Amino acid sequence: MDAPLPEEQLSPAEAYAASRRRAAEQATALYGFQQLYDFPLDPFQIEACQALEAGEGVLVAAPTGSGKTIVGEFAVHLALASGRKCFYTTPIKALSNQKFGDLVKRYGAAKVGLLTGDNSVNGDAPVVVMTTEVLRNMLYAGSSALNGLGYVVMDEVHYLADRFRGAVWEEVIIHLPESVVLASLSATVSNAEEFGDWLDTVRGGTKVIVSEHRPVPLWQHVMAGNRMYDLFANPDRDGRPKDAPRNPAKAVNPELVRLARSEADRGRDRFAKGRGRSMPAGRPGRIWTPGRIDVIERLDAEGLLPAITFIFSRAGCEAAVQQCLASGLRLNRDSERRQVREIVEQRCYDIPDEDLHVLGYFEWLDGLERGIAAHHAGMLPRFKEVVEELFVKGLVKAVFATETLALGINMPARSVVMEKLVKWNGETHADITPGEYTQLTGRAGRRGIDVEGHAVVLWQRGLDPEALAGLAGTRTYPLKSSFRPSYNMAVNLVGQFGRHRSRELLETSFAQFQADRSVVGIARQVQRNEEGLDGYRESMTCHLGDFDEYMALRRQLKERENELAREGTSQRRAAAVEAMEQLKPGDVIHVPAGKFAGLALVLDPGLPPVGRGGRGGPRHPDYQDGPRPVVLTAERQVKRLAMIDFPYPVAAVERIRIPKSFNPRSPQSRRDLASALRTKAGHLEPERYRRGRAAAADDAEITRLRAELRRHPCHGCDEREDHARWAERYHRLHRDTELLERRMRSRTHTIARTFDRVCGLLADLGYLQGDTVTDDGKRLGRLYGELDLLASECIREGVWKGLSAAELAACASALVYEARQSDDAVAPRVPEGAAKEALGKMIRIWGHLDALEEQHRISTAEGVGQREPDLGFAWVAWRWALGHNLDAVLRDAELPAGDFVRWTKQLIDVLGQIQDAAGADADLRATARKAVDALRRGIIAYSSVG
């Protein structure tokens, strides 16, 4: 585009027109807003701000660090300029606190408020920063704070894909008054237009603005041995593959491809020589995985610090810091060390001296002074805040972090290092997705500071450079709704709109919008399949007879053979159960299969409690699938096994006395007993299991079907197997088509059907009567969380009546706590007396609700329903509420300080809800208030983020 002519070269008419345009531009709110920044806004920011000023909603999808929050800040500017309110929502409290601080600096403390689960600061201000759940609760309560609301900013709106909390974002978008202008800020997602179409449907005029341009180019590297390789052979100015943008794998640096091939060849050569062992620790061949110290020193030497190294393990992050300290690594000068100490002492002055030792303060400070820190959810929130502040100021230069750091916190770096491309997702080790890779590496490159950012992946054995290029080259990922109606949502909706209108509202959710769109594609596939079936039917036609009839006989024969095989498996399983029931503590067995196959010592045979479903009677729910023995493996692990680990019967091969002092939680106890196990039974070989004669050999039905097959006219056809192949394809495609048709039927009105089932259950329990919400239902409407219905039932049944504040804290903890990894080998410790009795009643009520949910076809797997309460925090909550000191509580709990703070703050939140929902029960209300006061002390009181 040609540059505009200088004003002196314009004709009078052109100069006048230019002057009018300038005057019009300067009269806009955007012009005044731009003067607040010392850099020009990007085109996508200007386009979004102009749309907001024109009264349109916007969806801005742009990479991390591109400055999309400026659009949110313009919404704040517009609200203040027009005398209306603006709510700025974020997914996490830490981000709310950070944004609150930013806005206070600009507009002053009088104009900005903060509302999170823990903090309430100036809630009536014209601009309020809050977590999304707070706004959802306001909407359901019909809060007067909504009066005069003109703008809502939804930062990190792609969070609506989160399967645990995502529904809240859709609830807010659907229920906000029509007059409110919505500014939605998202990471780059591949279906931004689809999401924008939905926003346009439910909110009215919404402009979609997508920018994939990074303001700071991101260069991708692989560090192998002592070299750093570029990932792409010929990147463009943004660091992306220039030659093959649609297929990044084709643009991989050929040196890296050769490196991967040579490593694979060396691996095959070593295996071929019969070694069958991995190379010794050190440096196999020419390449190796560089150590953490080497990586940091290399980045420092090349001027690529500060860096964030992502390690998908809290323990790994702490170990990395310890390795750096042990090596003597120092990244800060003396003047920087003094600054660090000054800031840290200023931020931590109110932490009592006795707590500092418990929290590992002095080791943490030593790392900070050297410019090194960890950052993960297990840290004390105050410590995380300090790390973030020092990192932004350039006083911490190497951070080892888990992926939680990628969630919107403003903590950009020059470089990001990825140790591995695999992480534990709570169930298994899985490859990270392109979306996760984009979020993590998006931290690299600080706008206004760095000319370019760098993403460095460390070489690991088996690394595939082409797969890595696919991750790095795919900058976007699809946004999928996780919206499902909850019990709390149902009573609030019915209370406000009635059931019919509520169904209609839920039909407008993004989840249903996506489901309806997918039906169009399925219908096309069904049509194509039906055309294919016609062709297959013609190809399977046999001139000797009805080939369809012949194939039906073949299928019957196969099904009968499979049935007999299943019966054989069932008999073997019954024999295995019977053998397991004979085991006693101290028996040594060989576990035949599963992850813990091998030598094991039985600690507890895992039989149902006496009188709970013995032989011939119904089994106890926990033992439906047979005994679940707790064993100690030869590798010192205490695990509860299941019948899947015992495909055939086992018997004791030896016995060992288990010491009375044995403690399964003590590593030393496990080590000693496992050593005795290996010494006494390590040489014993397991008995080989021999199967008997196959049942199919003597089955009359199989004999009859085989004879009938041989008599069928089509059996003698020369092209029989050709016809059979076409018939198999026909049968398979017919089955697939029926499945697609069922899917098509099931996807229509899915959310409304789930809502109907939820309402049906609530009606059975007396929470709803037609379109009327009962008093019990109104109480449920004030309880939010995964176990909302269980909490409501506990109040209704008087389960918590007469409890002390500490006992109520212990019971309420089961409503919020979830262990990071299930440890069912050892039952959680709970307080004795009234608290233990109340927790038992809670479990029984949950069992009743679980059975009701099964009747109403409500499943936790679909994101609806009540998970089992977890008692793992009850003992900790009880002791803390009683006033025990931090050292004793944390040591007993084996919990990191950050986890303790986070769970205690969630517990305080749910106790506040119980207090609000207690209604006429003044005693429960008072006890809940006392429990909150008892918990909010010490480390909880001085942790500003949770």
XYZ file of N, CA, C and O in Angstrom, residues 279-408:
520
model
N 22.976 -48.910 27.449
C 24.346 -48.417 27.583
C 24.566 -47.919 29.009
O 23.638 -47.470 29.663
N 25.801 -47.992 29.490
C 26.062 -47.479 30.833
C 25.792 -45.981 30.900
O 25.803 -45.294 29.886
N 25.547 -45.511 32.134
C 25.297 -44.075 32.310
C 26.485 -43.297 31.792
O 27.618 -43.689 31.924
N 26.227 -42.167 31.205
C 27.311 -41.373 30.639
C 26.955 -40.958 29.242
O 25.884 -40.447 29.019
N 27.847 -41.209 28.284
C 27.637 -40.654 26.949
C 27.767 -41.732 25.884
O 28.842 -41.954 25.352
N 26.662 -42.440 25.573
C 26.717 -43.484 24.562
C 26.948 -42.886 23.178
O 26.207 -42.005 22.746
N 27.953 -43.342 22.478
C 28.213 -42.863 21.121
C 28.499 -41.381 21.109
O 29.178 -40.849 21.961
N 27.938 -40.670 20.113
C 28.246 -39.247 19.948
C 27.223 -38.333 20.623
O 27.458 -37.158 20.758
N 26.054 -38.873 20.970
C 25.010 -37.993 21.501
C 24.514 -38.505 22.844
O 24.536 -39.697 23.114
N 24.080 -37.573 23.668
C 23.529 -37.925 24.960
C 22.591 -36.816 25.391
O 22.552 -35.741 24.793
N 21.801 -37.101 26.418
C 20.911 -36.077 26.963
C 21.718 -35.164 27.867
O 22.302 -35.638 28.853
N 21.804 -33.885 27.560
C 22.613 -32.994 28.405
C 22.020 -32.875 29.810
O 20.800 -32.910 29.984
N 22.894 -32.758 30.808
C 22.443 -32.611 32.187
C 21.890 -31.222 32.444
O 22.131 -30.277 31.686
N 21.161 -31.085 33.553
C 20.498 -29.808 33.855
C 21.496 -28.671 34.037
O 21.252 -27.552 33.578
N 22.609 -28.945 34.707
C 23.614 -27.899 34.926
C 24.218 -27.481 33.587
O 24.381 -26.290 33.299
N 24.519 -28.504 32.740
C 25.097 -28.217 31.415
C 24.171 -27.320 30.605
O 24.615 -26.393 29.926
N 22.853 -27.621 30.681
C 21.871 -26.854 29.896
C 21.866 -25.388 30.344
O 21.950 -24.469 29.515
N 21.777 -25.173 31.648
C 21.717 -23.786 32.162
C 23.012 -23.049 31.824
O 22.989 -21.885 31.388
N 24.157 -23.712 32.011
C 25.442 -23.048 31.713
C 25.551 -22.720 30.228
O 26.064 -21.670 29.841
N 25.055 -23.620 29.375
C 25.098 -23.395 27.923
C 24.206 -22.197 27.535
O 24.605 -21.326 26.759
N 23.000 -22.166 28.105
C 22.099 -21.049 27.815
C 22.692 -19.737 28.325
O 22.589 -18.696 27.667
N 23.331 -19.775 29.495
C 23.955 -18.581 30.068
C 25.071 -18.076 29.154
O 25.171 -16.885 28.859
N 25.880 -19.034 28.661
C 27.010 -18.662 27.805
C 26.540 -18.036 26.496
O 27.210 -17.158 25.935
N 25.370 -18.470 26.001
C 24.861 -17.969 24.718
C 23.899 -16.786 24.900
O 23.243 -16.369 23.940
N 23.781 -16.300 26.151
C 22.911 -15.143 26.392
C 21.442 -15.464 26.259
O 20.646 -14.604 25.852
N 21.038 -16.702 26.595
C 19.644 -17.123 26.416
C 18.886 -17.235 27.736
O 17.809 -17.832 27.783
N 19.461 -16.707 28.817
C 18.723 -16.650 30.077
C 18.008 -15.294 30.147
O 18.446 -14.353 29.493
N 16.913 -15.150 30.898
C 16.307 -16.129 31.796
C 15.566 -17.236 31.045
O 15.042 -17.011 29.954
N 15.523 -18.420 31.699
C 14.888 -19.586 31.070
C 13.965 -20.281 32.054
O 14.215 -20.301 33.264
N 12.895 -20.824 31.515
C 11.999 -21.699 32.292
C 12.199 -23.103 31.764
O 12.039 -23.355 30.565
N 12.552 -24.037 32.633
C 12.677 -25.443 32.253
C 11.444 -26.171 32.766
O 11.187 -26.192 33.977
N 10.669 -26.743 31.858
C 9.457 -27.460 32.269
C 9.791 -28.916 32.555
O 10.330 -29.645 31.714
N 9.503 -29.311 33.808
C 9.689 -30.691 34.262
C 8.331 -31.126 34.794
O 7.788 -30.485 35.685
N 7.768 -32.184 34.264
C 6.390 -32.534 34.621
C 6.320 -33.316 35.932
O 5.689 -34.364 36.009
N 6.995 -32.795 36.959
C 7.001 -33.455 38.259
C 7.469 -32.445 39.293
O 8.485 -31.780 39.106
N 6.723 -32.338 40.391
C 7.124 -31.420 41.465
C 8.467 -31.843 42.056
O 9.343 -31.002 42.283
N 8.585 -33.156 42.321
C 9.837 -33.663 42.899
C 11.000 -33.390 41.954
O 12.106 -33.047 42.390
N 10.745 -33.509 40.626
C 11.783 -33.235 39.634
C 12.232 -31.785 39.671
O 13.424 -31.486 39.530
N 11.288 -30.865 39.875
C 11.634 -29.430 39.956
C 12.520 -29.160 41.168
O 13.529 -28.454 41.070
N 12.139 -29.727 42.325
C 12.934 -29.519 43.539
C 14.317 -30.164 43.393
O 15.325 -29.589 43.805
N 14.353 -31.360 42.778
C 15.644 -32.044 42.585
C 16.555 -31.225 41.675
O 17.777 -31.159 41.892
N 15.974 -30.590 40.651
C 16.773 -29.779 39.721
C 17.432 -28.613 40.453
O 18.609 -28.302 40.236
N 16.670 -27.951 41.351
C 17.239 -26.841 42.125
C 18.372 -27.347 43.011
O 19.443 -26.738 43.095
N 18.139 -28.501 43.668
C 19.185 -29.065 44.544
C 20.444 -29.409 43.757
O 21.563 -29.196 44.228
N 20.266 -29.930 42.535
C 21.433 -30.248 41.685
C 22.226 -28.974 41.384
O 23.462 -28.978 41.434
N 21.516 -27.899 41.083
C 22.194 -26.636 40.766
C 22.946 -26.104 41.988
O 24.083 -25.621 41.876
N 22.314 -26.190 43.173
C 22.966 -25.709 44.389
C 24.197 -26.554 44.706
O 25.258 -26.027 45.061
N 24.043 -27.890 44.560
C 25.159 -28.784 44.876
C 26.339 -28.560 43.938
O 27.497 -28.759 44.308
N 26.058 -28.134 42.696
C 27.132 -27.930 41.712
C 27.852 -26.595 41.926
O 28.860 -26.318 41.276
N 27.296 -25.747 42.801
C 27.888 -24.430 43.027
C 27.513 -23.395 41.986
O 28.129 -22.326 41.910
N 26.494 -23.675 41.190
C 26.077 -22.758 40.122
C 25.576 -21.436 40.707
O 24.743 -21.422 41.618
N 26.074 -20.329 40.182
C 25.619 -18.999 40.602
C 25.354 -18.155 39.349
O 26.236 -18.022 38.511
N 24.141 -17.600 39.264
C 23.774 -16.810 38.089
C 23.622 -15.327 38.423
O 23.445 -14.516 37.522
N 23.667 -14.983 39.708
C 23.489 -13.590 40.131
C 24.800 -12.965 40.604
O 25.621 -13.637 41.247
N 24.951 -11.678 40.321
C 26.081 -10.916 40.868
C 25.781 -10.554 42.329
O 24.640 -10.670 42.768
N 26.792 -10.041 43.052
C 26.615 -9.710 44.467
C 25.523 -8.660 44.658
O 24.713 -8.738 45.590
N 25.496 -7.664 43.773
C 24.477 -6.612 43.898
C 23.071 -7.200 43.722
O 22.123 -6.795 44.408
N 22.929 -8.154 42.790
C 21.630 -8.802 42.569
C 21.249 -9.662 43.764
O 20.077 -9.733 44.159
N 22.243 -10.314 44.392
C 21.972 -11.126 45.578
C 21.408 -10.258 46.695
O 20.454 -10.651 47.384
N 21.975 -9.084 46.863
C 21.494 -8.194 47.923
C 20.051 -7.744 47.641
O 19.217 -7.672 48.547
N 19.768 -7.458 46.363
C 18.399 -7.074 45.977
C 17.412 -8.198 46.270
O 16.315 -7.966 46.775
N 17.824 -9.425 45.930
C 16.955 -10.588 46.153
C 16.633 -10.716 47.638
O 15.461 -10.844 48.038
N 17.668 -10.674 48.476
C 17.448 -10.833 49.927
C 16.515 -9.739 50.456
O 15.616 -10.003 51.265
N 16.713 -8.527 49.981
C 15.887 -7.409 50.441
C 14.417 -7.639 50.087
O 13.520 -7.453 50.917
N 14.152 -8.048 48.838
C 12.766 -8.273 48.387
C 12.144 -9.440 49.145
O 10.997 -9.363 49.610
N 12.907 -10.530 49.294
C 12.376 -11.725 49.959
C 12.042 -11.413 51.416
O 10.964 -11.771 51.917
N 12.949 -10.729 52.115
C 12.697 -10.430 53.526
C 11.504 -9.492 53.684
O 10.712 -9.619 54.618
N 11.358 -8.585 52.728
C 10.221 -7.656 52.760
C 8.900 -8.402 52.550
O 7.899 -8.121 53.217
N 8.881 -9.375 51.624
C 7.650 -10.111 51.304
C 7.310 -11.176 52.344
O 6.165 -11.608 52.425
N 8.307 -11.630 53.102
C 8.077 -12.750 54.034
C 8.236 -12.332 55.496
O 8.371 -13.193 56.375
N 8.196 -11.012 55.761
C 8.472 -10.537 57.129
C 7.461 -11.060 58.136
O 7.748 -11.231 59.315
N 6.192 -11.341 57.679
C 5.144 -11.719 58.627
C 5.043 -13.219 58.852
O 4.162 -13.684 59.576
N 5.949 -14.011 58.247
C 5.937 -15.466 58.486
C 6.719 -15.726 59.775
O 7.890 -15.357 59.877
N 6.103 -16.369 60.763
C 6.799 -16.617 62.036
C 8.078 -17.427 61.835
O 8.150 -18.272 60.937
N 9.071 -17.174 62.705
C 10.377 -17.851 62.585
C 10.244 -19.366 62.636
O 10.922 -20.080 61.898
N 9.344 -19.873 63.513
C 9.244 -21.336 63.633
C 8.703 -21.976 62.352
O 9.001 -23.125 62.043
N 7.904 -21.197 61.564
C 7.380 -21.728 60.296
C 8.435 -21.690 59.190
O 8.373 -22.497 58.255
N 9.362 -20.756 59.266
C 10.364 -20.618 58.201
C 11.152 -21.907 58.021
O 11.404 -22.344 56.895
N 11.545 -22.537 59.143
C 12.310 -23.787 59.062
C 11.463 -24.888 58.432
O 11.926 -25.638 57.579
N 10.208 -24.978 58.854
C 9.306 -26.021 58.333
C 9.131 -25.866 56.823
O 9.067 -26.856 56.082
N 9.058 -24.636 56.344
C 8.780 -24.360 54.929
C 10.020 -24.435 54.050
O 9.929 -24.235 52.837
N 11.168 -24.722 54.635
C 12.407 -24.785 53.845
C 12.825 -23.428 53.330
O 13.417 -23.300 52.255
N 12.527 -22.388 54.117
C 12.758 -21.001 53.692
C 14.233 -20.737 53.365
O 14.553 -20.108 52.347
N 15.139 -21.210 54.210
C 16.547 -20.839 54.049
C 17.173 -21.502 52.820
O 17.963 -20.882 52.102
N 16.793 -22.760 52.537
C 17.274 -23.422 51.309
C 16.705 -22.713 50.080
O 17.391 -22.516 49.077
N 15.404 -22.325 50.188
C 14.738 -21.623 49.081
C 15.421 -20.278 48.823
O 15.701 -19.916 47.678
N 15.736 -19.551 49.894
C 16.391 -18.246 49.769
C 17.793 -18.405 49.166
O 18.210 -17.585 48.330
N 18.512 -19.468 49.557
C 19.843 -19.718 49.003
C 19.768 -19.848 47.481
O 20.561 -19.257 46.736
N 18.762 -20.609 46.986
C 18.574 -20.762 45.541
C 18.246 -19.439 44.874
O 18.803 -19.094 43.826
N 17.343 -18.658 45.498
C 16.941 -17.371 44.923
C 18.137 -16.424 44.807
O 18.292 -15.723 43.805
N 18.976 -16.396 45.840
C 20.145 -15.508 45.804
C 21.095 -15.891 44.675
O 21.800 -15.041 44.135
N 21.092 -17.155 44.317
C 21.935 -17.606 43.193
C 21.238 -17.421 41.846
O 21.811 -17.699 40.795
N 19.932 -17.018 41.888
C 19.188 -16.817 40.646
C 18.488 -18.070 40.159
O 18.175 -18.198 38.971
N 18.196 -19.025 41.080
C 17.624 -20.331 40.702
C 16.415 -20.605 41.587
O 16.440 -20.353 42.798
N 15.320 -21.138 41.004
C 14.120 -21.422 41.806
C 13.269 -22.498 41.139
O 13.376 -22.742 39.933
N 12.411 -23.109 41.956
C 11.373 -24.011 41.441
C 10.046 -23.243 41.444
O 9.913 -22.210 42.124
N 9.058 -23.751 40.685
C 7.725 -23.138 40.663
C 6.722 -24.245 40.375
O 6.703 -24.801 39.283
N 5.937 -24.604 41.403
C 4.931 -25.659 41.199
C 3.825 -25.513 42.243
O 3.956 -24.741 43.204
N 2.752 -26.254 42.068
C 1.563 -26.104 42.920
C 1.800 -26.556 44.351
O 1.013 -26.235 45.239
N 2.869 -27.322 44.604
C 3.148 -27.781 45.957
C 3.846 -26.736 46.808
O 4.041 -26.945 48.009
N 4.235 -25.607 46.219
C 4.932 -24.555 46.977
C 3.938 -23.666 47.706
O 2.782 -23.521 47.285
N 4.419 -23.060 48.772
C 3.620 -22.060 49.479
C 3.279 -20.937 48.490
O 4.165 -20.443 47.780
N 2.012 -20.520 48.404
C 1.647 -19.481 47.436
C 2.508 -18.226 47.548
O 2.875 -17.627 46.541
N 2.839 -17.811 48.780
C 3.685 -16.634 48.944
C 5.033 -16.838 48.263
O 5.565 -15.933 47.619
N 5.595 -18.029 48.403
C 6.886 -18.329 47.781
C 6.775 -18.258 46.255
O 7.659 -17.749 45.572
N 5.668 -18.781 45.709
C 5.478 -18.728 44.249
C 5.388 -17.285 43.772
O 5.959 -16.927 42.742
N 4.662 -16.457 44.524
C 4.539 -15.037 44.161
C 5.909 -14.366 44.106
O 6.193 -13.584 43.193
N 6.740 -14.673 45.109
C 8.064 -14.056 45.168
C 8.903 -14.507 43.971
O 9.596 -13.695 43.343
N 8.844 -15.808 43.638
C 9.588 -16.324 42.481
C 9.146 -15.587 41.215
O 9.975 -15.158 40.403
N 7.823 -15.413 41.053
C 7.306 -14.717 39.866
C 7.816 -13.274 39.809
O 8.256 -12.803 38.751
N 7.774 -12.587 40.953
C 8.214 -11.187 41.001
C 9.700 -11.074 40.665
O 10.108 -10.219 39.861
N 10.516 -11.940 41.251
C 11.965 -11.880 41.023
C 12.304 -12.256 39.584
O 13.220 -11.700 38.983
N 11.552 -13.192 39.024
C 11.812 -13.618 37.640
C 11.518 -12.469 36.673
O 12.303 -12.184 35.763
N 10.384 -11.798 36.891
C 10.014 -10.679 36.019
C 11.054 -9.557 36.126
O 11.365 -8.877 35.143
N 11.637 -9.372 37.329
C 12.647 -8.333 37.526
C 14.045 -8.769 37.067
O 14.996 -7.987 37.175
N 14.171 -10.007 36.589
C 15.470 -10.482 36.105
C 16.414 -10.899 37.211
O 17.618 -11.079 36.974
N 15.882 -11.097 38.419
C 16.731 -11.480 39.544
C 16.742 -12.987 39.783
O 17.536 -13.494 40.554
N 15.822 -13.692 39.151
C 15.888 -15.160 39.066
C 16.011 -15.486 37.587
O 15.213 -15.020 36.774
N 17.027 -16.267 37.246
C 17.338 -16.468 35.821
C 17.071 -17.885 35.331
O 17.080 -18.134 34.128
N 16.870 -18.822 36.263
C 16.553 -20.202 35.866
C 15.456 -20.720 36.780
O 15.641 -20.806 38.000
N 14.296 -21.002 36.192
C 13.164 -21.543 36.951
C 12.857 -22.942 36.431
O 12.781 -23.157 35.216
N 12.688 -23.888 37.354
C 12.272 -25.252 37.007
C 10.814 -25.379 37.428
O 10.490 -25.261 38.613
N 9.936 -25.581 36.436
C 8.501 -25.450 36.712
C 7.711 -26.626 36.165
O 8.116 -27.283 35.204
N 6.546 -26.868 36.786
C 5.566 -27.803 36.211
C 4.686 -27.008 35.250
O 4.762 -25.781 35.186
N 3.808 -27.713 34.541
C 3.029 -27.052 33.486
C 2.019 -26.059 34.039
O 1.471 -25.258 33.283
N 1.752 -26.068 35.371
C 0.781 -25.112 35.921
C 1.228 -23.671 35.709
O 0.407 -22.758 35.696
N 2.544 -23.442 35.502
C 3.032 -22.085 35.269
C 2.494 -21.515 33.964
O 2.414 -20.307 33.791
N 2.080 -22.387 33.028
C 1.621 -21.908 31.714
C 0.219 -21.299 31.763
O -0.244 -20.756 30.782
N -0.459 -21.384 32.930
C -1.853 -20.956 32.985
C -2.004 -19.447 33.177
O -2.459 -18.976 34.204
N -1.565 -18.695 32.199
C -1.888 -17.271 32.167
C -1.033 -16.368 33.035
O -1.113 -15.159 32.915
